[in-house]
């Protein structure tokens, strides 16, 4: 069938990071593109994820900045934090970004349709009661917070609501031990809440390097977060001055708000995918091939809902690759072996490559280089905070297969390091790189003796 019989060459469902990138790039390559979105331009990252989160991290770091300034000679009046100012300034900034995303799509020549899309038939989508056809339909609807079912779990908030709370929670319970839970523990602790974070297992941040997880837990506890392992809420009731929470270890606590950050699942519930022969991964994500094609020849998917790393830069790279594969000069799907990532916890975590546990399985003999130290700033601030740097080297090849950091600006530092790791840098390459003094990052090029 010629594409001219369709209303569009490409119809993208979802205007988040991946969908917008795919749509813009395809349109600029000459495809007739429409994007359907019913919620907000820019998706999770712009509206209830990376962007507002980072703004709130900045806000929360001032708290300790005021205290640390004393050791450097500053006398500061007692600082006061106003939640409404932060929240409303954030809203203004996000509205600005929403408009930019809309403009980017329109300037590229894509049609933006405000509405909720449902699959009607092969190549056919229903939006606002109208049927639209497209040669290719791209699902880019991302993921949605998952809340486990237990008595009272309906009182828990998710990262969709936490940014815009009408009142600042003086006492906050955060359920979960992954990215979102740990980042928000730092945010609200820094802003002045009494934060309790519960994790169901022995040690949070599953999937990260073991030393990073242990070190981060100790550092977070020093900041005042009540971080509890082997503790999971069993029931939430309204009671006393807030919510009364019973944990599965028998203890109870009373809080003003509860944030549930227990993972995100594909946002596909009312797309009508039951009418298709689409296949899923064992974890319930949409299975795609290296051209982002699902098991339906006209239906494609990319980004978080396909089960890879749920990270904006991955979705962006996939969006670009999809557009070039289908409307440009071809190319491969992005290589995902050495994807760097940062957790904007306090302190930050930055990581690229394999954990020691993974590397042991994959590469056999390793050399581990590791150092922890007090950041120079805290010699005068007096703050009891340490940073960790770790390199994992494959003994047979000298290649650095994992690089991990816990400490200020870990995300900024690891982004640069990731280029070297991606290029296959060896420990000898690190050793002959001259450091920048005095920085924390120079530690990565001055680690001389393996610890194991
Ligand atoms: P994560 O997968 O990172 O963490 C989920 C946490 O919830 C884990 O500790 C998990 O425990 C726990 N959990 C899962 N199910 C239950 C349950 N039934 N009861 C109790 N605890 C449970 O998900 P997040 O929601 O934190 O974030 C989603 C994704 O978003 C992340 O994986 C990340 O890819 C992305 N993200 C990235 C950020 C960044 O780049 N800085 C920031 C925020 C999010 P267990 O480990 O035992 O399964």
Short mmCIF file of C-alpha atoms and ligand atoms in Angstrom, two decimals:
data_model
loop_
_atom_site.label_atom_id
_atom_site.label_comp_id
_atom_site.label_asym_id
_atom_site.label_seq_id
_atom_site.Cartn_x
_atom_site.Cartn_y
_atom_site.Cartn_z
CA UNK A 1 0.00 0.00 0.00
CA UNK A 2 1.43 3.45 -0.82
CA UNK A 3 1.83 5.80 2.11
CA UNK A 4 -0.32 8.39 0.30
CA UNK A 5 -3.43 6.45 1.25
CA UNK A 6 -2.68 7.18 4.88
CA UNK A 7 -3.30 10.51 6.61
CA UNK A 8 0.28 10.42 7.91
CA UNK A 9 3.49 8.53 7.33
CA UNK A 10 4.11 8.42 11.06
CA UNK A 11 1.76 8.90 13.97
CA UNK A 12 3.50 9.13 17.33
CA UNK A 13 1.54 8.49 20.51
CA UNK A 14 3.12 10.39 23.38
CA UNK A 15 5.02 13.71 23.38
CA UNK A 16 7.71 12.77 25.88
CA UNK A 17 11.45 12.71 25.32
CA UNK A 18 11.47 9.78 22.89
CA UNK A 19 8.26 10.63 21.03
CA UNK A 20 9.14 14.28 20.46
CA UNK A 21 12.64 13.43 19.28
CA UNK A 22 11.38 10.76 16.85
CA UNK A 23 8.61 13.03 15.53
CA UNK A 24 10.81 16.11 15.08
CA UNK A 25 13.58 14.18 13.38
CA UNK A 26 11.24 12.24 11.11
CA UNK A 27 9.39 15.44 10.13
CA UNK A 28 12.65 17.23 9.38
CA UNK A 29 13.61 14.29 7.16
CA UNK A 30 10.43 14.88 5.15
CA UNK A 31 7.93 12.48 6.72
CA UNK A 32 4.31 13.56 7.29
CA UNK A 33 4.13 13.29 11.07
CA UNK A 34 1.47 13.75 13.75
CA UNK A 35 1.99 13.52 17.51
CA UNK A 36 -0.92 12.78 19.81
CA UNK A 37 -0.64 13.84 23.45
CA UNK A 38 -3.37 14.40 26.03
CA UNK A 39 -1.42 15.44 29.08
CA UNK A 40 1.64 17.63 28.85
CA UNK A 41 4.30 18.43 26.27
CA UNK A 42 7.65 16.95 27.16
CA UNK A 43 6.32 13.95 29.09
CA UNK A 44 7.59 12.72 32.44
CA UNK A 45 11.10 14.19 32.15
CA UNK A 46 9.97 17.77 31.65
CA UNK A 47 6.87 17.77 33.83
CA UNK A 48 7.22 15.33 36.72
CA UNK A 49 10.71 13.92 36.38
CA UNK A 50 14.27 14.96 35.57
CA UNK A 51 13.71 18.70 35.16
CA UNK A 52 11.59 19.63 38.21
CA UNK A 53 13.53 17.06 40.25
CA UNK A 54 16.84 18.77 39.48
CA UNK A 55 15.36 22.17 40.33
CA UNK A 56 14.21 20.80 43.67
CA UNK A 57 17.63 19.22 44.28
CA UNK A 58 19.19 22.67 43.80
CA UNK A 59 16.64 24.13 46.22
CA UNK A 60 17.34 21.50 48.84
CA UNK A 61 21.14 21.86 48.69
CA UNK A 62 20.94 25.46 49.91
CA UNK A 63 19.94 24.07 53.33
CA UNK A 64 23.36 22.61 54.02
CA UNK A 65 25.05 25.45 52.12
CA UNK A 66 23.82 27.94 54.73
CA UNK A 67 25.23 25.77 57.51
CA UNK A 68 28.56 25.05 55.78
CA UNK A 69 29.10 28.74 55.05
CA UNK A 70 29.80 29.32 58.77
CA UNK A 71 33.19 27.58 58.57
CA UNK A 72 34.17 29.94 55.75
CA UNK A 73 33.44 33.02 57.79
CA UNK A 74 29.90 33.80 56.72
CA UNK A 75 27.37 34.83 59.30
CA UNK A 76 23.93 34.11 57.97
CA UNK A 77 20.58 34.98 59.52
CA UNK A 78 18.36 31.97 60.25
CA UNK A 79 17.22 30.93 56.75
CA UNK A 80 13.53 30.28 56.10
CA UNK A 81 12.21 28.15 53.27
CA UNK A 82 8.95 28.87 51.45
CA UNK A 83 7.56 25.84 49.61
CA UNK A 84 4.99 27.83 47.64
CA UNK A 85 7.70 30.02 46.10
CA UNK A 86 9.73 27.02 44.95
CA UNK A 87 6.69 25.14 43.67
CA UNK A 88 5.26 28.11 41.78
CA UNK A 89 8.60 29.19 40.27
CA UNK A 90 9.03 25.60 39.13
CA UNK A 91 5.57 25.70 37.51
CA UNK A 92 6.47 28.82 35.57
CA UNK A 93 9.67 27.25 34.28
CA UNK A 94 7.92 24.03 33.25
CA UNK A 95 5.24 26.02 31.36
CA UNK A 96 8.04 27.74 29.46
CA UNK A 97 9.52 24.35 28.54
CA UNK A 98 6.10 22.98 27.51
CA UNK A 99 5.78 25.83 25.02
CA UNK A 100 9.29 25.19 23.68
CA UNK A 101 8.49 21.52 23.07
CA UNK A 102 5.28 22.46 21.23
CA UNK A 103 7.20 24.94 19.09
CA UNK A 104 9.98 22.47 18.31
CA UNK A 105 7.44 20.03 16.91
CA UNK A 106 5.55 22.62 14.92
CA UNK A 107 8.71 24.19 13.52
CA UNK A 108 9.86 20.77 12.33
CA UNK A 109 6.53 20.44 10.50
CA UNK A 110 4.80 17.89 12.73
CA UNK A 111 1.10 18.21 13.55
CA UNK A 112 0.36 18.21 17.29
CA UNK A 113 -3.00 16.71 18.26
CA UNK A 114 -4.37 17.24 21.76
CA UNK A 115 -6.22 14.10 22.78
CA UNK A 116 -5.97 10.53 23.98
CA UNK A 117 -5.18 7.95 21.32
CA UNK A 118 -6.68 4.48 21.13
CA UNK A 119 -5.82 1.89 18.55
CA UNK A 120 -8.83 1.37 16.33
CA UNK A 121 -7.56 -1.03 13.68
CA UNK A 122 -4.39 -1.81 11.74
CA UNK A 123 -2.80 1.56 10.82
CA UNK A 124 -5.77 3.32 12.38
CA UNK A 125 -5.98 5.37 15.59
CA UNK A 126 -9.00 7.00 17.16
CA UNK A 127 -8.49 10.41 18.80
CA UNK A 128 -11.33 12.59 20.10
CA UNK A 129 -13.83 10.47 18.13
CA UNK A 130 -11.94 10.87 14.84
CA UNK A 131 -10.07 8.11 13.04
CA UNK A 132 -6.61 8.86 11.73
CA UNK A 133 -4.52 6.53 9.64
CA UNK A 134 -0.77 6.23 9.40
CA UNK A 135 1.65 3.90 7.69
CA UNK A 136 3.56 3.57 10.95
CA UNK A 137 2.35 4.14 14.48
CA UNK A 138 4.99 4.71 17.15
CA UNK A 139 4.15 4.05 20.80
CA UNK A 140 6.14 6.40 23.01
CA UNK A 141 3.86 6.58 26.02
CA UNK A 142 6.54 5.92 28.64
CA UNK A 143 5.83 4.45 32.03
CA UNK A 144 3.57 5.32 34.92
CA UNK A 145 4.20 5.02 38.68
CA UNK A 146 3.26 1.68 40.16
CA UNK A 147 1.79 1.51 43.68
CA UNK A 148 1.61 -1.94 45.30
CA UNK A 149 -1.78 -2.87 46.73
CA UNK A 150 -2.01 -2.93 50.53
CA UNK A 151 -4.57 -1.50 52.96
CA UNK A 152 -4.45 2.29 52.72
CA UNK A 153 -2.06 2.41 49.74
CA UNK A 154 -4.56 4.78 48.11
CA UNK A 155 -3.29 7.47 50.51
CA UNK A 156 0.20 7.26 49.02
CA UNK A 157 1.31 9.88 46.53
CA UNK A 158 3.55 9.24 43.56
CA UNK A 159 6.17 11.35 41.82
CA UNK A 160 3.29 12.65 39.67
CA UNK A 161 1.83 14.55 42.63
CA UNK A 162 4.71 15.22 45.00
CA UNK A 163 6.05 18.24 43.12
CA UNK A 164 2.83 20.20 43.53
CA UNK A 165 1.77 19.47 47.10
CA UNK A 166 -0.45 22.26 48.43
CA UNK A 167 1.31 22.06 51.84
CA UNK A 168 4.93 21.27 52.63
CA UNK A 169 5.10 17.90 54.46
CA UNK A 170 6.94 18.33 57.75
CA UNK A 171 7.07 14.52 58.13
CA UNK A 172 7.40 12.41 55.01
CA UNK A 173 7.56 8.65 54.51
CA UNK A 174 9.15 7.49 51.25
CA UNK A 175 8.60 3.88 50.21
CA UNK A 176 11.21 2.32 47.92
CA UNK A 177 14.94 2.06 47.52
CA UNK A 178 15.56 3.06 43.90
CA UNK A 179 16.25 6.26 42.00
CA UNK A 180 13.09 8.21 42.79
CA UNK A 181 12.82 7.27 46.46
CA UNK A 182 16.46 8.09 47.16
CA UNK A 183 16.44 11.36 45.23
CA UNK A 184 13.29 12.58 46.99
CA UNK A 185 14.64 11.56 50.39
CA UNK A 186 17.52 13.97 49.77
CA UNK A 187 15.26 16.70 48.42
CA UNK A 188 12.76 16.77 51.28
CA UNK A 189 15.42 16.19 53.94
CA UNK A 190 17.36 19.16 52.57
CA UNK A 191 14.23 21.31 52.49
CA UNK A 192 13.58 20.57 56.15
CA UNK A 193 11.19 17.61 56.33
CA UNK A 194 11.72 14.77 58.75
CA UNK A 195 12.18 11.99 56.18
CA UNK A 196 11.85 8.26 56.73
CA UNK A 197 12.77 6.04 53.76
CA UNK A 198 11.84 2.37 53.89
CA UNK A 199 13.22 -0.35 51.64
CA UNK A 200 11.89 -3.91 51.61
CA UNK A 201 15.30 -5.65 51.27
CA UNK A 202 18.66 -5.74 53.06
CA UNK A 203 20.28 -2.94 51.06
CA UNK A 204 18.73 -0.36 48.73
CA UNK A 205 19.77 0.72 45.19
CA UNK A 206 19.65 -2.77 43.74
CA UNK A 207 21.56 -2.97 40.46
CA UNK A 208 24.26 -0.52 41.58
CA UNK A 209 27.74 -1.58 42.70
CA UNK A 210 27.77 -3.16 46.16
CA UNK A 211 30.33 -0.74 47.59
CA UNK A 212 28.37 2.20 46.18
CA UNK A 213 25.17 0.97 47.84
CA UNK A 214 26.76 0.48 51.26
CA UNK A 215 28.68 3.75 51.12
CA UNK A 216 25.64 5.73 49.95
CA UNK A 217 23.48 4.31 52.74
CA UNK A 218 26.02 5.43 55.36
CA UNK A 219 26.36 8.91 53.82
CA UNK A 220 22.60 9.40 53.52
CA UNK A 221 22.10 8.41 57.14
CA UNK A 222 24.62 11.07 58.16
CA UNK A 223 22.47 13.70 56.46
CA UNK A 224 19.60 12.89 58.80
CA UNK A 225 17.36 10.70 56.64
CA UNK A 226 15.94 7.83 58.70
CA UNK A 227 16.81 5.10 56.20
CA UNK A 228 15.33 1.76 57.18
CA UNK A 229 16.05 -1.56 55.47
CA UNK A 230 13.97 -4.73 55.75
CA UNK A 231 11.02 -2.44 56.38
CA UNK A 232 7.97 -2.10 54.18
CA UNK A 233 4.59 -0.51 54.89
CA UNK A 234 1.81 -2.98 55.53
CA UNK A 235 -1.05 -0.59 56.21
CA UNK A 236 -1.80 3.12 56.16
CA UNK A 237 -4.67 4.65 58.13
CA UNK A 238 -5.78 8.20 58.69
CA UNK A 239 -5.21 8.90 62.34
CA UNK A 240 -3.83 11.29 64.91
CA UNK A 241 -2.26 14.29 63.23
CA UNK A 242 -1.71 12.65 59.83
CA UNK A 243 -1.27 9.17 58.46
CA UNK A 244 -0.59 6.26 60.76
CA UNK A 245 1.68 3.73 59.02
CA UNK A 246 2.33 0.17 60.18
CA UNK A 247 5.49 -1.44 58.84
CA UNK A 248 5.93 -5.18 58.30
CA UNK A 249 8.58 -5.27 61.05
CA UNK A 250 5.88 -4.27 63.53
CA UNK A 251 6.95 -0.66 64.03
CA UNK A 252 4.65 2.28 63.36
CA UNK A 253 5.10 5.91 62.42
CA UNK A 254 3.00 9.00 61.87
CA UNK A 255 3.62 11.25 58.88
CA UNK A 256 1.98 14.07 56.92
CA UNK A 257 2.55 12.56 53.47
CA UNK A 258 3.64 9.29 51.93
CA UNK A 259 5.50 9.02 48.64
CA UNK A 260 5.44 5.65 46.96
CA UNK A 261 8.40 5.24 44.59
CA UNK A 262 8.19 1.55 43.88
CA UNK A 263 8.94 1.44 40.18
CA UNK A 264 7.19 2.39 36.98
CA UNK A 265 5.24 0.22 34.56
CA UNK A 266 4.41 0.72 30.85
CA UNK A 267 1.76 3.40 30.36
CA UNK A 268 -0.40 1.41 27.97
CA UNK A 269 -3.58 0.53 29.84
CA UNK A 270 -6.16 2.17 27.53
CA UNK A 271 -4.32 2.08 24.20
CA UNK A 272 -6.40 -0.92 23.16
CA UNK A 273 -3.35 -3.09 22.57
CA UNK A 274 -5.50 -6.15 23.34
CA UNK A 275 -6.77 -5.79 19.77
CA UNK A 276 -3.24 -6.33 18.41
CA UNK A 277 -0.82 -9.27 18.39
CA UNK A 278 1.80 -7.25 20.20
CA UNK A 279 4.28 -9.29 22.27
CA UNK A 280 5.65 -8.38 25.70
CA UNK A 281 8.92 -9.05 27.48
CA UNK A 282 8.76 -11.32 30.56
CA UNK A 283 8.73 -8.13 32.70
CA UNK A 284 5.64 -6.79 30.87
CA UNK A 285 7.35 -4.21 28.63
CA UNK A 286 6.71 -4.02 24.88
CA UNK A 287 9.07 -6.26 22.93
CA UNK A 288 10.72 -4.60 19.92
CA UNK A 289 13.46 -5.51 17.46
CA UNK A 290 16.50 -3.43 16.54
CA UNK A 291 14.30 -1.25 14.28
CA UNK A 292 11.86 -0.65 17.16
CA UNK A 293 9.25 -2.77 15.43
CA UNK A 294 6.80 -4.69 17.63
CA UNK A 295 5.39 -8.02 16.54
CA UNK A 296 2.83 -5.98 14.55
CA UNK A 297 4.49 -4.81 11.32
CA UNK A 298 2.90 -1.30 11.45
CA UNK A 299 3.37 -0.72 15.16
CA UNK A 300 6.64 0.51 16.69
CA UNK A 301 7.71 1.43 20.21
CA UNK A 302 10.65 3.10 21.92
CA UNK A 303 11.68 4.65 25.21
CA UNK A 304 10.77 3.58 28.73
CA UNK A 305 7.92 1.28 27.76
CA UNK A 306 10.28 -1.04 25.86
CA UNK A 307 12.06 -2.16 29.02
CA UNK A 308 15.59 -0.77 28.54
CA UNK A 309 17.13 1.75 30.92
CA UNK A 310 14.35 4.22 31.81
CA UNK A 311 16.49 7.25 31.07
CA UNK A 312 15.73 10.32 28.95
CA UNK A 313 19.01 10.24 26.99
CA UNK A 314 18.32 6.64 26.01
CA UNK A 315 14.85 7.54 24.71
CA UNK A 316 16.31 10.53 22.84
CA UNK A 317 18.98 8.38 21.20
CA UNK A 318 16.33 5.82 20.26
CA UNK A 319 14.06 8.53 18.83
CA UNK A 320 16.86 9.82 16.62
CA UNK A 321 17.83 6.30 15.54
CA UNK A 322 14.21 5.38 14.73
CA UNK A 323 13.75 8.45 12.52
CA UNK A 324 16.99 7.85 10.62
CA UNK A 325 16.27 4.15 10.21
CA UNK A 326 12.82 4.73 8.75
CA UNK A 327 13.04 8.13 7.04
CA UNK A 328 16.75 8.83 6.65
CA UNK A 329 19.92 7.04 5.77
CA UNK A 330 19.50 4.08 8.12
CA UNK A 331 21.81 3.29 11.02
CA UNK A 332 21.71 1.11 14.08
CA UNK A 333 19.79 1.32 17.32
CA UNK A 334 21.92 2.96 20.05
CA UNK A 335 24.49 0.79 21.77
CA UNK A 336 23.42 0.39 25.41
CA UNK A 337 26.40 -1.41 26.95
CA UNK A 338 28.06 1.64 28.54
CA UNK A 339 25.15 3.92 29.41
CA UNK A 340 26.24 6.37 32.11
CA UNK A 341 23.71 7.30 34.76
CA UNK A 342 23.49 9.49 37.83
CA UNK A 343 21.27 9.39 40.85
CA UNK A 344 20.75 12.91 42.18
CA UNK A 345 20.71 11.66 45.71
CA UNK A 346 22.62 13.61 48.36
CA UNK A 347 25.44 12.82 47.86
CA UNK A 348 25.13 12.07 44.12
CA UNK A 349 25.94 8.75 42.54
CA UNK A 350 27.51 8.59 39.08
CA UNK A 351 28.19 5.34 37.31
CA UNK A 352 29.16 3.92 33.93
CA UNK A 353 29.80 0.33 32.97
CA UNK A 354 29.68 -2.76 35.12
CA UNK A 355 29.38 -3.21 38.85
CA UNK A 356 32.03 -5.35 40.53
CA UNK A 357 29.45 -8.09 40.98
CA UNK A 358 28.55 -8.10 37.26
CA UNK A 359 32.17 -7.79 36.15
CA UNK A 360 33.18 -10.82 38.23
CA UNK A 361 30.69 -12.90 36.28
CA UNK A 362 31.59 -11.49 32.87
CA UNK A 363 35.31 -10.81 32.91
CA UNK A 364 36.84 -13.21 35.44
CA UNK A 365 39.90 -11.76 37.14
CA UNK A 366 39.61 -8.08 38.04
CA UNK A 367 41.71 -5.37 39.61
CA UNK A 368 39.71 -3.03 41.85
CA UNK A 369 40.91 0.50 42.56
CA UNK A 370 39.04 2.39 45.21
CA UNK A 371 39.43 5.44 47.37
CA UNK A 372 37.24 7.32 49.79
CA UNK A 373 38.11 10.73 51.12
CA UNK A 374 36.74 13.88 52.69
CA UNK A 375 36.00 16.49 49.99
CA UNK A 376 38.29 19.50 50.42
CA UNK A 377 35.33 21.83 51.02
CA UNK A 378 34.48 20.01 54.21
CA UNK A 379 37.89 20.57 55.81
CA UNK A 380 36.58 24.05 56.65
CA UNK A 381 32.84 23.46 56.67
CA UNK A 382 33.36 20.72 59.26
CA UNK A 383 30.68 18.58 57.61
CA UNK A 384 31.15 14.86 58.10
CA UNK A 385 30.81 13.79 54.47
CA UNK A 386 33.00 11.50 52.37
CA UNK A 387 33.21 10.67 48.67
CA UNK A 388 33.91 7.33 47.02
CA UNK A 389 35.65 6.62 43.70
CA UNK A 390 35.97 3.14 42.27
CA UNK A 391 37.44 1.67 39.09
CA UNK A 392 36.88 -1.90 37.96
CA UNK A 393 39.55 -3.16 35.59
CA UNK A 394 39.53 -6.39 33.59
CA UNK A 395 42.90 -7.94 34.51
CA UNK A 396 43.44 -9.68 31.15
CA UNK A 397 43.05 -6.56 29.00
CA UNK A 398 43.61 -3.67 31.46
CA UNK A 399 40.32 -2.21 30.22
CA UNK A 400 38.31 -0.14 32.70
CA UNK A 401 34.91 -1.84 32.58
CA UNK A 402 33.26 0.00 35.45
CA UNK A 403 33.61 3.46 36.98
CA UNK A 404 31.61 4.52 40.02
CA UNK A 405 31.46 7.58 42.18
CA UNK A 406 29.52 8.78 45.22
CA UNK A 407 30.01 12.45 45.97
CA UNK A 408 29.25 16.02 44.91
CA UNK A 409 28.78 16.48 41.16
CA UNK A 410 29.21 12.76 40.46
CA UNK A 411 26.86 13.09 37.47
CA UNK A 412 28.93 15.91 35.98
CA UNK A 413 32.20 14.06 36.52
CA UNK A 414 31.04 10.68 35.25
CA UNK A 415 29.59 12.15 32.05
CA UNK A 416 33.12 13.08 30.95
CA UNK A 417 34.62 9.80 32.16
CA UNK A 418 31.94 7.91 30.21
CA UNK A 419 33.48 8.98 26.91
CA UNK A 420 36.76 7.33 27.86
CA UNK A 421 35.03 4.18 29.09
CA UNK A 422 32.87 4.00 25.96
CA UNK A 423 36.05 4.28 23.85
CA UNK A 424 37.61 1.35 25.70
CA UNK A 425 40.10 3.22 27.91
CA UNK A 426 42.56 1.08 29.84
CA UNK A 427 43.87 1.68 33.34
CA UNK A 428 47.16 2.70 31.69
CA UNK A 429 45.24 5.43 29.79
CA UNK A 430 43.85 6.70 33.09
CA UNK A 431 47.35 6.60 34.65
CA UNK A 432 48.97 8.72 31.98
CA UNK A 433 46.20 11.35 32.11
CA UNK A 434 47.31 14.39 34.09
CA UNK A 435 44.97 15.37 36.90
CA UNK A 436 43.33 18.75 37.47
CA UNK A 437 44.27 19.95 40.92
CA UNK A 438 42.56 20.40 43.27
CA UNK A 439 39.45 18.55 42.17
CA UNK A 440 37.68 15.43 43.31
CA UNK A 441 37.77 14.05 39.75
CA UNK A 442 41.58 13.91 39.72
CA UNK A 443 41.27 10.96 42.07
CA UNK A 444 40.21 8.83 39.09
CA UNK A 445 43.62 9.36 37.41
CA UNK A 446 45.71 8.98 40.56
CA UNK A 447 44.46 5.61 41.85
CA UNK A 448 47.69 3.58 41.80
CA UNK A 449 47.43 0.47 44.00
CA UNK A 450 44.58 -1.98 43.59
CA UNK A 451 42.63 -2.65 46.79
CA UNK A 452 41.82 -6.15 45.54
P1 LIG B 1 13.39 1.81 40.65
O1 LIG B 1 13.23 0.56 39.89
O2 LIG B 1 14.68 2.56 40.57
O3 LIG B 1 13.15 1.50 42.20
C1 LIG B 1 11.97 0.91 42.63
C2 LIG B 1 12.13 0.57 44.10
O4 LIG B 1 10.89 0.14 44.62
C3 LIG B 1 13.13 -0.55 44.34
O5 LIG B 1 13.84 -0.27 45.52
C4 LIG B 1 12.23 -1.75 44.52
O6 LIG B 1 12.77 -2.75 45.33
C5 LIG B 1 11.05 -1.12 45.23
N1 LIG B 1 9.82 -1.89 45.04
C6 LIG B 1 9.31 -2.41 43.91
N2 LIG B 1 8.15 -3.03 44.14
C7 LIG B 1 7.91 -2.91 45.46
C8 LIG B 1 6.87 -3.36 46.31
N3 LIG B 1 5.83 -4.07 45.82
N4 LIG B 1 6.93 -3.05 47.62
C9 LIG B 1 7.99 -2.36 48.11
N5 LIG B 1 9.01 -1.92 47.37
C10 LIG B 1 8.97 -2.19 46.05
O7 LIG B 1 12.15 2.70 40.27
P2 LIG B 1 11.79 4.22 40.55
O8 LIG B 1 10.33 4.23 40.70
O9 LIG B 1 12.64 4.78 41.62
O10 LIG B 1 12.20 4.92 39.19
C11 LIG B 1 11.78 4.38 37.94
C12 LIG B 1 12.83 4.55 36.91
O11 LIG B 1 12.93 5.89 36.53
C13 LIG B 1 14.23 4.19 37.39
O12 LIG B 1 14.49 2.83 37.25
C14 LIG B 1 15.11 5.02 36.53
O13 LIG B 1 15.45 4.30 35.38
C15 LIG B 1 14.25 6.21 36.18
N6 LIG B 1 14.71 7.39 36.92
C16 LIG B 1 15.93 7.91 36.61
C17 LIG B 1 16.42 8.98 37.28
C18 LIG B 1 17.77 9.51 36.95
O14 LIG B 1 18.26 9.26 35.86
N7 LIG B 1 18.42 10.24 37.86
C19 LIG B 1 15.66 9.62 38.36
C20 LIG B 1 14.40 8.98 38.62
C21 LIG B 1 13.96 7.91 37.92
P3 LIG B 1 13.66 -3.96 44.74
O15 LIG B 1 14.98 -3.37 44.35
O16 LIG B 1 13.74 -4.90 45.90
O17 LIG B 1 12.91 -4.51 43.58
#
